[in-house]
């Protein structure tokens, strides 16, 4: 499961951050996530920051709560 949010960036103003929940037993690196995106997305849509998380916050209907992710991203150090 993956969600992406825009985060502030000192040079470009905004960068794309991917928050990724790994499947148990699967090895996945941040570089592989970026490479996967770079082959399938426009450059400005491709994540440049990848953070692995245990789970994503969901509403009762199952939608990812992006506002919560943006708030968390704004308060966490950028990788």
PDB file of N, CA, C and O in Angstrom:
ATOM      1  N   UNK A   1       0.859  -1.164   0.000  1.00  0.00           N
ATOM      2  CA  UNK A   1       0.000   0.000   0.000  1.00  0.00           C
ATOM      3  C   UNK A   1       0.909   1.232   0.000  1.00  0.00           C
ATOM      4  O   UNK A   1       1.915   1.273   0.688  1.00  0.00           O
ATOM      5  N   UNK A   2       0.527   2.227  -0.810  1.00  0.00           N
ATOM      6  CA  UNK A   2       1.330   3.438  -0.951  1.00  0.00           C
ATOM      7  C   UNK A   2       0.421   4.649  -0.991  1.00  0.00           C
ATOM      8  O   UNK A   2      -0.658   4.611  -1.574  1.00  0.00           O
ATOM      9  N   UNK A   3       0.893   5.734  -0.386  1.00  0.00           N
ATOM     10  CA  UNK A   3       0.229   7.029  -0.517  1.00  0.00           C
ATOM     11  C   UNK A   3       1.321   8.049  -0.794  1.00  0.00           C
ATOM     12  O   UNK A   3       2.462   7.892  -0.342  1.00  0.00           O
ATOM     13  N   UNK A   4       1.001   9.071  -1.552  1.00  0.00           N
ATOM     14  CA  UNK A   4       1.973  10.127  -1.828  1.00  0.00           C
ATOM     15  C   UNK A   4       1.404  11.471  -1.403  1.00  0.00           C
ATOM     16  O   UNK A   4       0.200  11.704  -1.494  1.00  0.00           O
ATOM     17  N   UNK A   5       2.299  12.333  -0.917  1.00  0.00           N
ATOM     18  CA  UNK A   5       1.920  13.679  -0.507  1.00  0.00           C
ATOM     19  C   UNK A   5       3.003  14.641  -0.965  1.00  0.00           C
ATOM     20  O   UNK A   5       4.151  14.246  -1.174  1.00  0.00           O
ATOM     21  N   UNK A   6       2.627  15.898  -1.103  1.00  0.00           N
ATOM     22  CA  UNK A   6       3.593  16.942  -1.400  1.00  0.00           C
ATOM     23  C   UNK A   6       4.184  17.456  -0.095  1.00  0.00           C
ATOM     24  O   UNK A   6       3.471  17.656   0.880  1.00  0.00           O
ATOM     25  N   UNK A   7       5.495  17.633  -0.071  1.00  0.00           N
ATOM     26  CA  UNK A   7       6.185  18.181   1.100  1.00  0.00           C
ATOM     27  C   UNK A   7       7.061  19.341   0.650  1.00  0.00           C
ATOM     28  O   UNK A   7       7.464  19.418  -0.512  1.00  0.00           O
ATOM     29  N   UNK A   8       7.336  20.256   1.567  1.00  0.00           N
ATOM     30  CA  UNK A   8       8.156  21.403   1.193  1.00  0.00           C
ATOM     31  C   UNK A   8       9.582  20.963   0.884  1.00  0.00           C
ATOM     32  O   UNK A   8      10.107  20.018   1.460  1.00  0.00           O
ATOM     33  N   UNK A   9      10.183  21.676  -0.062  1.00  0.00           N
ATOM     34  CA  UNK A   9      11.542  21.387  -0.500  1.00  0.00           C
ATOM     35  C   UNK A   9      12.280  22.713  -0.608  1.00  0.00           C
ATOM     36  O   UNK A   9      11.738  23.665  -1.181  1.00  0.00           O
ATOM     37  N   UNK A  10      13.495  22.800  -0.090  1.00  0.00           N
ATOM     38  CA  UNK A  10      14.188  24.093  -0.056  1.00  0.00           C
ATOM     39  C   UNK A  10      14.513  24.690  -1.428  1.00  0.00           C
ATOM     40  O   UNK A  10      14.583  25.913  -1.560  1.00  0.00           O
ATOM     41  N   UNK A  11      14.688  23.865  -2.450  1.00  0.00           N
ATOM     42  CA  UNK A  11      15.082  24.383  -3.763  1.00  0.00           C
ATOM     43  C   UNK A  11      13.922  24.476  -4.749  1.00  0.00           C
ATOM     44  O   UNK A  11      13.814  25.439  -5.490  1.00  0.00           O
ATOM     45  N   UNK A  12      13.074  23.474  -4.765  1.00  0.00           N
ATOM     46  CA  UNK A  12      11.990  23.438  -5.755  1.00  0.00           C
ATOM     47  C   UNK A  12      10.657  23.923  -5.210  1.00  0.00           C
ATOM     48  O   UNK A  12       9.718  24.107  -5.965  1.00  0.00           O
ATOM     49  N   UNK A  13      10.570  24.090  -3.902  1.00  0.00           N
ATOM     50  CA  UNK A  13       9.322  24.510  -3.293  1.00  0.00           C
ATOM     51  C   UNK A  13       8.489  23.347  -2.805  1.00  0.00           C
ATOM     52  O   UNK A  13       7.912  23.390  -1.734  1.00  0.00           O
ATOM     53  N   UNK A  14       8.420  22.280  -3.600  1.00  0.00           N
ATOM     54  CA  UNK A  14       7.653  21.104  -3.198  1.00  0.00           C
ATOM     55  C   UNK A  14       8.267  19.863  -3.819  1.00  0.00           C
ATOM     56  O   UNK A  14       8.764  19.883  -4.937  1.00  0.00           O
ATOM     57  N   UNK A  15       8.217  18.765  -3.063  1.00  0.00           N
ATOM     58  CA  UNK A  15       8.710  17.468  -3.544  1.00  0.00           C
ATOM     59  C   UNK A  15       7.632  16.427  -3.276  1.00  0.00           C
ATOM     60  O   UNK A  15       6.752  16.629  -2.440  1.00  0.00           O
ATOM     61  N   UNK A  16       7.718  15.313  -3.982  1.00  0.00           N
ATOM     62  CA  UNK A  16       6.767  14.220  -3.804  1.00  0.00           C
ATOM     63  C   UNK A  16       7.366  13.203  -2.837  1.00  0.00           C
ATOM     64  O   UNK A  16       8.485  12.726  -3.030  1.00  0.00           O
ATOM     65  N   UNK A  17       6.592  12.918  -1.773  1.00  0.00           N
ATOM     66  CA  UNK A  17       7.014  11.935  -0.779  1.00  0.00           C
ATOM     67  C   UNK A  17       6.071  10.747  -0.831  1.00  0.00           C
ATOM     68  O   UNK A  17       4.851  10.911  -0.779  1.00  0.00           O
ATOM     69  N   UNK A  18       6.637   9.549  -0.953  1.00  0.00           N
ATOM     70  CA  UNK A  18       5.844   8.321  -0.946  1.00  0.00           C
ATOM     71  C   UNK A  18       5.951   7.671   0.427  1.00  0.00           C
ATOM     72  O   UNK A  18       7.044   7.534   0.966  1.00  0.00           O
ATOM     73  N   UNK A  19       4.815   7.309   0.974  1.00  0.00           N
ATOM     74  CA  UNK A  19       4.769   6.562   2.229  1.00  0.00           C
ATOM     75  C   UNK A  19       4.347   5.143   1.864  1.00  0.00           C
ATOM     76  O   UNK A  19       3.262   4.938   1.299  1.00  0.00           O
ATOM     77  N   UNK A  20       5.208   4.194   2.138  1.00  0.00           N
ATOM     78  CA  UNK A  20       5.038   2.828   1.646  1.00  0.00           C
ATOM     79  C   UNK A  20       4.896   1.856   2.810  1.00  0.00           C
ATOM     80  O   UNK A  20       5.706   1.873   3.738  1.00  0.00           O
ATOM     81  N   UNK A  21       3.877   1.004   2.728  1.00  0.00           N
ATOM     82  CA  UNK A  21       3.715  -0.095   3.683  1.00  0.00           C
ATOM     83  C   UNK A  21       4.249  -1.343   2.995  1.00  0.00           C
ATOM     84  O   UNK A  21       3.744  -1.754   1.949  1.00  0.00           O
ATOM     85  N   UNK A  22       5.292  -1.909   3.552  1.00  0.00           N
ATOM     86  CA  UNK A  22       5.891  -3.116   2.959  1.00  0.00           C
ATOM     87  C   UNK A  22       5.026  -4.339   3.245  1.00  0.00           C
ATOM     88  O   UNK A  22       4.437  -4.457   4.315  1.00  0.00           O
ATOM     89  N   UNK A  23       4.992  -5.241   2.287  1.00  0.00           N
ATOM     90  CA  UNK A  23       4.349  -6.535   2.488  1.00  0.00           C
ATOM     91  C   UNK A  23       5.320  -7.380   3.304  1.00  0.00           C
ATOM     92  O   UNK A  23       6.526  -7.394   3.026  1.00  0.00           O
ATOM     93  N   UNK A  24       4.798  -8.064   4.312  1.00  0.00           N
ATOM     94  CA  UNK A  24       5.649  -8.868   5.185  1.00  0.00           C
ATOM     95  C   UNK A  24       6.449  -9.880   4.372  1.00  0.00           C
ATOM     96  O   UNK A  24       5.902 -10.591   3.519  1.00  0.00           O
ATOM     97  N   UNK A  25       7.742  -9.914   4.612  1.00  0.00           N
ATOM     98  CA  UNK A  25       8.617 -10.856   3.935  1.00  0.00           C
ATOM     99  C   UNK A  25       9.179 -10.356   2.618  1.00  0.00           C
ATOM    100  O   UNK A  25      10.012 -11.026   2.017  1.00  0.00           O
ATOM    101  N   UNK A  26       8.739  -9.197   2.153  1.00  0.00           N
ATOM    102  CA  UNK A  26       9.229  -8.649   0.889  1.00  0.00           C
ATOM    103  C   UNK A  26      10.284  -7.588   1.176  1.00  0.00           C
ATOM    104  O   UNK A  26      10.075  -6.688   1.986  1.00  0.00           O
ATOM    105  N   UNK A  27      11.418  -7.704   0.526  1.00  0.00           N
ATOM    106  CA  UNK A  27      12.491  -6.728   0.678  1.00  0.00           C
ATOM    107  C   UNK A  27      12.322  -5.679  -0.417  1.00  0.00           C
ATOM    108  O   UNK A  27      12.218  -6.006  -1.599  1.00  0.00           O
ATOM    109  N   UNK A  28      12.272  -4.413  -0.003  1.00  0.00           N
ATOM    110  CA  UNK A  28      12.068  -3.320  -0.938  1.00  0.00           C
ATOM    111  C   UNK A  28      12.859  -2.123  -0.446  1.00  0.00           C
ATOM    112  O   UNK A  28      12.801  -1.776   0.727  1.00  0.00           O
ATOM    113  N   UNK A  29      13.604  -1.490  -1.357  1.00  0.00           N
ATOM    114  CA  UNK A  29      14.397  -0.325  -0.979  1.00  0.00           C
ATOM    115  C   UNK A  29      13.755   0.954  -1.513  1.00  0.00           C
ATOM    116  O   UNK A  29      12.938   0.916  -2.438  1.00  0.00           O
ATOM    117  N   UNK A  30      14.151   2.068  -0.944  1.00  0.00           N
ATOM    118  CA  UNK A  30      13.670   3.366  -1.408  1.00  0.00           C
ATOM    119  C   UNK A  30      14.077   3.590  -2.871  1.00  0.00           C
ATOM    120  O   UNK A  30      13.292   4.118  -3.662  1.00  0.00           O
ATOM    121  N   UNK A  31      15.259   3.170  -3.221  1.00  0.00           N
ATOM    122  CA  UNK A  31      15.736   3.327  -4.598  1.00  0.00           C
ATOM    123  C   UNK A  31      14.857   2.567  -5.583  1.00  0.00           C
ATOM    124  O   UNK A  31      14.585   3.044  -6.682  1.00  0.00           O
ATOM    125  N   UNK A  32      14.394   1.382  -5.193  1.00  0.00           N
ATOM    126  CA  UNK A  32      13.514   0.600  -6.067  1.00  0.00           C
ATOM    127  C   UNK A  32      12.168   1.288  -6.255  1.00  0.00           C
ATOM    128  O   UNK A  32      11.611   1.257  -7.351  1.00  0.00           O
ATOM    129  N   UNK A  33      11.669   1.924  -5.213  1.00  0.00           N
ATOM    130  CA  UNK A  33      10.404   2.651  -5.320  1.00  0.00           C
ATOM    131  C   UNK A  33      10.559   3.822  -6.291  1.00  0.00           C
ATOM    132  O   UNK A  33       9.730   4.024  -7.176  1.00  0.00           O
ATOM    133  N   UNK A  34      11.632   4.589  -6.140  1.00  0.00           N
ATOM    134  CA  UNK A  34      11.884   5.735  -7.020  1.00  0.00           C
ATOM    135  C   UNK A  34      12.075   5.260  -8.469  1.00  0.00           C
ATOM    136  O   UNK A  34      11.517   5.849  -9.397  1.00  0.00           O
ATOM    137  N   UNK A  35      12.836   4.202  -8.659  1.00  0.00           N
ATOM    138  CA  UNK A  35      13.065   3.674 -10.007  1.00  0.00           C
ATOM    139  C   UNK A  35      11.764   3.210 -10.653  1.00  0.00           C
ATOM    140  O   UNK A  35      11.496   3.485 -11.825  1.00  0.00           O
ATOM    141  N   UNK A  36      10.921   2.511  -9.891  1.00  0.00           N
ATOM    142  CA  UNK A  36       9.631   2.048 -10.392  1.00  0.00           C
ATOM    143  C   UNK A  36       8.797   3.244 -10.862  1.00  0.00           C
ATOM    144  O   UNK A  36       8.233   3.241 -11.945  1.00  0.00           O
ATOM    145  N   UNK A  37       8.730   4.272 -10.027  1.00  0.00           N
ATOM    146  CA  UNK A  37       7.966   5.466 -10.383  1.00  0.00           C
ATOM    147  C   UNK A  37       8.538   6.197 -11.575  1.00  0.00           C
ATOM    148  O   UNK A  37       7.791   6.694 -12.429  1.00  0.00           O
ATOM    149  N   UNK A  38       9.852   6.277 -11.665  1.00  0.00           N
ATOM    150  CA  UNK A  38      10.480   7.034 -12.755  1.00  0.00           C
ATOM    151  C   UNK A  38      10.220   6.407 -14.122  1.00  0.00           C
ATOM    152  O   UNK A  38      10.246   7.099 -15.136  1.00  0.00           O
ATOM    153  N   UNK A  39       9.942   5.106 -14.146  1.00  0.00           N
ATOM    154  CA  UNK A  39       9.657   4.429 -15.419  1.00  0.00           C
ATOM    155  C   UNK A  39       8.191   4.557 -15.829  1.00  0.00           C
ATOM    156  O   UNK A  39       7.847   4.295 -16.972  1.00  0.00           O
ATOM    157  N   UNK A  40       7.324   4.962 -14.887  1.00  0.00           N
ATOM    158  CA  UNK A  40       5.886   4.952 -15.160  1.00  0.00           C
ATOM    159  C   UNK A  40       5.193   6.304 -15.003  1.00  0.00           C
ATOM    160  O   UNK A  40       4.053   6.456 -15.397  1.00  0.00           O
ATOM    161  N   UNK A  41       5.889   7.275 -14.407  1.00  0.00           N
ATOM    162  CA  UNK A  41       5.272   8.564 -14.112  1.00  0.00           C
ATOM    163  C   UNK A  41       6.057   9.709 -14.747  1.00  0.00           C
ATOM    164  O   UNK A  41       7.254   9.579 -14.994  1.00  0.00           O
ATOM    165  N   UNK A  42       5.369  10.817 -14.930  1.00  0.00           N
ATOM    166  CA  UNK A  42       6.062  12.031 -15.354  1.00  0.00           C
ATOM    167  C   UNK A  42       7.047  12.413 -14.254  1.00  0.00           C
ATOM    168  O   UNK A  42       6.822  12.124 -13.077  1.00  0.00           O
ATOM    169  N   UNK A  43       8.135  13.061 -14.614  1.00  0.00           N
ATOM    170  CA  UNK A  43       9.185  13.379 -13.647  1.00  0.00           C
ATOM    171  C   UNK A  43       8.658  14.147 -12.440  1.00  0.00           C
ATOM    172  O   UNK A  43       9.033  13.883 -11.298  1.00  0.00           O
ATOM    173  N   UNK A  44       7.777  15.110 -12.672  1.00  0.00           N
ATOM    174  CA  UNK A  44       7.277  15.920 -11.559  1.00  0.00           C
ATOM    175  C   UNK A  44       6.338  15.145 -10.639  1.00  0.00           C
ATOM    176  O   UNK A  44       6.043  15.584  -9.531  1.00  0.00           O
ATOM    177  N   UNK A  45       5.859  13.985 -11.072  1.00  0.00           N
ATOM    178  CA  UNK A  45       4.987  13.154 -10.242  1.00  0.00           C
ATOM    179  C   UNK A  45       5.744  12.055  -9.498  1.00  0.00           C
ATOM    180  O   UNK A  45       5.198  11.410  -8.612  1.00  0.00           O
ATOM    181  N   UNK A  46       6.983  11.830  -9.857  1.00  0.00           N
ATOM    182  CA  UNK A  46       7.770  10.739  -9.283  1.00  0.00           C
ATOM    183  C   UNK A  46       8.263  11.108  -7.881  1.00  0.00           C
ATOM    184  O   UNK A  46       8.790  12.197  -7.671  1.00  0.00           O
ATOM    185  N   UNK A  47       8.106  10.202  -6.919  1.00  0.00           N
ATOM    186  CA  UNK A  47       8.586  10.503  -5.574  1.00  0.00           C
ATOM    187  C   UNK A  47      10.106  10.616  -5.535  1.00  0.00           C
ATOM    188  O   UNK A  47      10.810   9.858  -6.195  1.00  0.00           O
ATOM    189  N   UNK A  48      10.582  11.589  -4.768  1.00  0.00           N
ATOM    190  CA  UNK A  48      12.018  11.731  -4.544  1.00  0.00           C
ATOM    191  C   UNK A  48      12.366  11.382  -3.101  1.00  0.00           C
ATOM    192  O   UNK A  48      13.524  11.198  -2.776  1.00  0.00           O
ATOM    193  N   UNK A  49      11.341  11.314  -2.259  1.00  0.00           N
ATOM    194  CA  UNK A  49      11.510  10.946  -0.852  1.00  0.00           C
ATOM    195  C   UNK A  49      10.619   9.733  -0.592  1.00  0.00           C
ATOM    196  O   UNK A  49       9.461   9.726  -0.993  1.00  0.00           O
ATOM    197  N   UNK A  50      11.176   8.721   0.046  1.00  0.00           N
ATOM    198  CA  UNK A  50      10.417   7.502   0.349  1.00  0.00           C
ATOM    199  C   UNK A  50      10.557   7.213   1.840  1.00  0.00           C
ATOM    200  O   UNK A  50      11.660   7.225   2.383  1.00  0.00           O
ATOM    201  N   UNK A  51       9.426   6.986   2.481  1.00  0.00           N
ATOM    202  CA  UNK A  51       9.431   6.611   3.888  1.00  0.00           C
ATOM    203  C   UNK A  51       8.619   5.329   4.038  1.00  0.00           C
ATOM    204  O   UNK A  51       7.501   5.237   3.524  1.00  0.00           O
ATOM    205  N   UNK A  52       9.187   4.363   4.724  1.00  0.00           N
ATOM    206  CA  UNK A  52       8.483   3.115   4.984  1.00  0.00           C
ATOM    207  C   UNK A  52       7.772   3.236   6.328  1.00  0.00           C
ATOM    208  O   UNK A  52       8.362   3.678   7.315  1.00  0.00           O
ATOM    209  N   UNK A  53       6.489   2.889   6.330  1.00  0.00           N
ATOM    210  CA  UNK A  53       5.661   3.004   7.525  1.00  0.00           C
ATOM    211  C   UNK A  53       5.002   1.659   7.819  1.00  0.00           C
ATOM    212  O   UNK A  53       4.872   0.813   6.928  1.00  0.00           O
ATOM    213  N   UNK A  54       4.573   1.490   9.061  1.00  0.00           N
ATOM    214  CA  UNK A  54       3.898   0.249   9.464  1.00  0.00           C
ATOM    215  C   UNK A  54       2.492   0.161   8.882  1.00  0.00           C
ATOM    216  O   UNK A  54       2.026  -0.902   8.497  1.00  0.00           O
ATOM    217  N   UNK A  55       1.803   1.327   8.860  1.00  0.00           N
ATOM    218  CA  UNK A  55       0.441   1.364   8.310  1.00  0.00           C
ATOM    219  C   UNK A  55       0.095   2.797   7.941  1.00  0.00           C
ATOM    220  O   UNK A  55       0.738   3.737   8.384  1.00  0.00           O
ATOM    221  N   UNK A  56      -0.936   2.935   7.135  1.00  0.00           N
ATOM    222  CA  UNK A  56      -1.447   4.248   6.746  1.00  0.00           C
ATOM    223  C   UNK A  56      -2.770   4.484   7.473  1.00  0.00           C
ATOM    224  O   UNK A  56      -3.532   3.544   7.697  1.00  0.00           O
ATOM    225  N   UNK A  57      -3.064   5.733   7.813  1.00  0.00           N
ATOM    226  CA  UNK A  57      -4.336   6.016   8.487  1.00  0.00           C
ATOM    227  C   UNK A  57      -5.492   5.962   7.493  1.00  0.00           C
ATOM    228  O   UNK A  57      -5.375   6.441   6.361  1.00  0.00           O
ATOM    229  N   UNK A  58      -6.611   5.348   7.893  1.00  0.00           N
ATOM    230  CA  UNK A  58      -7.779   5.208   7.026  1.00  0.00           C
ATOM    231  C   UNK A  58      -9.033   5.734   7.716  1.00  0.00           C
ATOM    232  O   UNK A  58      -9.153   5.679   8.927  1.00  0.00           O
ATOM    233  N   UNK A  59      -9.981   6.194   6.897  1.00  0.00           N
ATOM    234  CA  UNK A  59     -11.295   6.557   7.407  1.00  0.00           C
ATOM    235  C   UNK A  59     -12.089   5.269   7.629  1.00  0.00           C
ATOM    236  O   UNK A  59     -11.647   4.182   7.235  1.00  0.00           O
ATOM    237  N   UNK A  60     -13.273   5.376   8.184  1.00  0.00           N
ATOM    238  CA  UNK A  60     -14.098   4.189   8.400  1.00  0.00           C
ATOM    239  C   UNK A  60     -14.530   3.552   7.083  1.00  0.00           C
ATOM    240  O   UNK A  60     -14.863   2.370   7.042  1.00  0.00           O
ATOM    241  N   UNK A  61     -14.522   4.330   5.996  1.00  0.00           N
ATOM    242  CA  UNK A  61     -14.889   3.783   4.688  1.00  0.00           C
ATOM    243  C   UNK A  61     -13.678   3.228   3.934  1.00  0.00           C
ATOM    244  O   UNK A  61     -13.822   2.740   2.820  1.00  0.00           O
ATOM    245  N   UNK A  62     -12.478   3.308   4.541  1.00  0.00           N
ATOM    246  CA  UNK A  62     -11.298   2.707   3.933  1.00  0.00           C
ATOM    247  C   UNK A  62     -10.410   3.642   3.139  1.00  0.00           C
ATOM    248  O   UNK A  62      -9.384   3.215   2.620  1.00  0.00           O
ATOM    249  N   UNK A  63     -10.763   4.930   3.042  1.00  0.00           N
ATOM    250  CA  UNK A  63      -9.923   5.878   2.301  1.00  0.00           C
ATOM    251  C   UNK A  63      -8.739   6.304   3.170  1.00  0.00           C
ATOM    252  O   UNK A  63      -8.865   6.442   4.388  1.00  0.00           O
ATOM    253  N   UNK A  64      -7.595   6.530   2.518  1.00  0.00           N
ATOM    254  CA  UNK A  64      -6.413   7.008   3.230  1.00  0.00           C
ATOM    255  C   UNK A  64      -6.650   8.462   3.638  1.00  0.00           C
ATOM    256  O   UNK A  64      -7.112   9.275   2.838  1.00  0.00           O
ATOM    257  N   UNK A  65      -6.307   8.792   4.874  1.00  0.00           N
ATOM    258  CA  UNK A  65      -6.470  10.153   5.382  1.00  0.00           C
ATOM    259  C   UNK A  65      -5.217  10.949   5.020  1.00  0.00           C
ATOM    260  O   UNK A  65      -4.244  11.000   5.770  1.00  0.00           O
ATOM    261  N   UNK A  66      -5.242  11.578   3.841  1.00  0.00           N
ATOM    262  CA  UNK A  66      -4.069  12.299   3.341  1.00  0.00           C
ATOM    263  C   UNK A  66      -3.736  13.523   4.186  1.00  0.00           C
ATOM    264  O   UNK A  66      -2.568  13.875   4.323  1.00  0.00           O
ATOM    265  N   UNK A  67      -4.736  14.185   4.754  1.00  0.00           N
ATOM    266  CA  UNK A  67      -4.465  15.360   5.586  1.00  0.00           C
ATOM    267  C   UNK A  67      -3.573  14.977   6.763  1.00  0.00           C
ATOM    268  O   UNK A  67      -2.651  15.716   7.121  1.00  0.00           O
ATOM    269  N   UNK A  68      -3.818  13.834   7.339  1.00  0.00           N
ATOM    270  CA  UNK A  68      -2.998  13.347   8.446  1.00  0.00           C
ATOM    271  C   UNK A  68      -1.567  13.076   7.979  1.00  0.00           C
ATOM    272  O   UNK A  68      -0.608  13.393   8.673  1.00  0.00           O
ATOM    273  N   UNK A  69      -1.428  12.516   6.780  1.00  0.00           N
ATOM    274  CA  UNK A  69      -0.098  12.229   6.239  1.00  0.00           C
ATOM    275  C   UNK A  69       0.660  13.523   5.965  1.00  0.00           C
ATOM    276  O   UNK A  69       1.856  13.615   6.231  1.00  0.00           O
ATOM    277  N   UNK A  70      -0.026  14.537   5.436  1.00  0.00           N
ATOM    278  CA  UNK A  70       0.619  15.828   5.165  1.00  0.00           C
ATOM    279  C   UNK A  70       1.092  16.474   6.462  1.00  0.00           C
ATOM    280  O   UNK A  70       2.188  17.020   6.531  1.00  0.00           O
ATOM    281  N   UNK A  71       0.239  16.425   7.494  1.00  0.00           N
ATOM    282  CA  UNK A  71       0.619  16.990   8.790  1.00  0.00           C
ATOM    283  C   UNK A  71       1.836  16.276   9.355  1.00  0.00           C
ATOM    284  O   UNK A  71       2.775  16.916   9.835  1.00  0.00           O
ATOM    285  N   UNK A  72       1.833  14.951   9.295  1.00  0.00           N
ATOM    286  CA  UNK A  72       2.966  14.172   9.794  1.00  0.00           C
ATOM    287  C   UNK A  72       4.228  14.466   8.993  1.00  0.00           C
ATOM    288  O   UNK A  72       5.312  14.600   9.560  1.00  0.00           O
ATOM    289  N   UNK A  73       4.102  14.575   7.670  1.00  0.00           N
ATOM    290  CA  UNK A  73       5.252  14.841   6.807  1.00  0.00           C
ATOM    291  C   UNK A  73       5.844  16.216   7.078  1.00  0.00           C
ATOM    292  O   UNK A  73       7.061  16.406   7.030  1.00  0.00           O
ATOM    293  N   UNK A  74       4.984  17.180   7.382  1.00  0.00           N
ATOM    294  CA  UNK A  74       5.456  18.540   7.661  1.00  0.00           C
ATOM    295  C   UNK A  74       6.266  18.590   8.950  1.00  0.00           C
ATOM    296  O   UNK A  74       7.113  19.459   9.113  1.00  0.00           O
ATOM    297  N   UNK A  75       6.022  17.662   9.866  1.00  0.00           N
ATOM    298  CA  UNK A  75       6.700  17.672  11.157  1.00  0.00           C
ATOM    299  C   UNK A  75       7.823  16.648  11.265  1.00  0.00           C
ATOM    300  O   UNK A  75       8.439  16.530  12.305  1.00  0.00           O
ATOM    301  N   UNK A  76       8.075  15.904  10.184  1.00  0.00           N
ATOM    302  CA  UNK A  76       9.142  14.907  10.240  1.00  0.00           C
ATOM    303  C   UNK A  76      10.316  15.358   9.379  1.00  0.00           C
ATOM    304  O   UNK A  76      10.143  16.079   8.402  1.00  0.00           O
ATOM    305  N   UNK A  77      11.540  14.933   9.720  1.00  0.00           N
ATOM    306  CA  UNK A  77      12.705  15.290   8.916  1.00  0.00           C
ATOM    307  C   UNK A  77      12.628  14.644   7.533  1.00  0.00           C
ATOM    308  O   UNK A  77      12.148  13.529   7.393  1.00  0.00           O
ATOM    309  N   UNK A  78      13.082  15.350   6.527  1.00  0.00           N
ATOM    310  CA  UNK A  78      13.062  14.836   5.149  1.00  0.00           C
ATOM    311  C   UNK A  78      14.281  13.978   4.903  1.00  0.00           C
ATOM    312  O   UNK A  78      15.368  14.278   5.351  1.00  0.00           O
ATOM    313  N   UNK A  79      14.098  12.883   4.143  1.00  0.00           N
ATOM    314  CA  UNK A  79      15.200  11.973   3.821  1.00  0.00           C
ATOM    315  C   UNK A  79      15.803  12.342   2.498  1.00  0.00           C
ATOM    316  O   UNK A  79      15.142  12.791   1.624  1.00  0.00           O
TER     317      UNK A  79
END
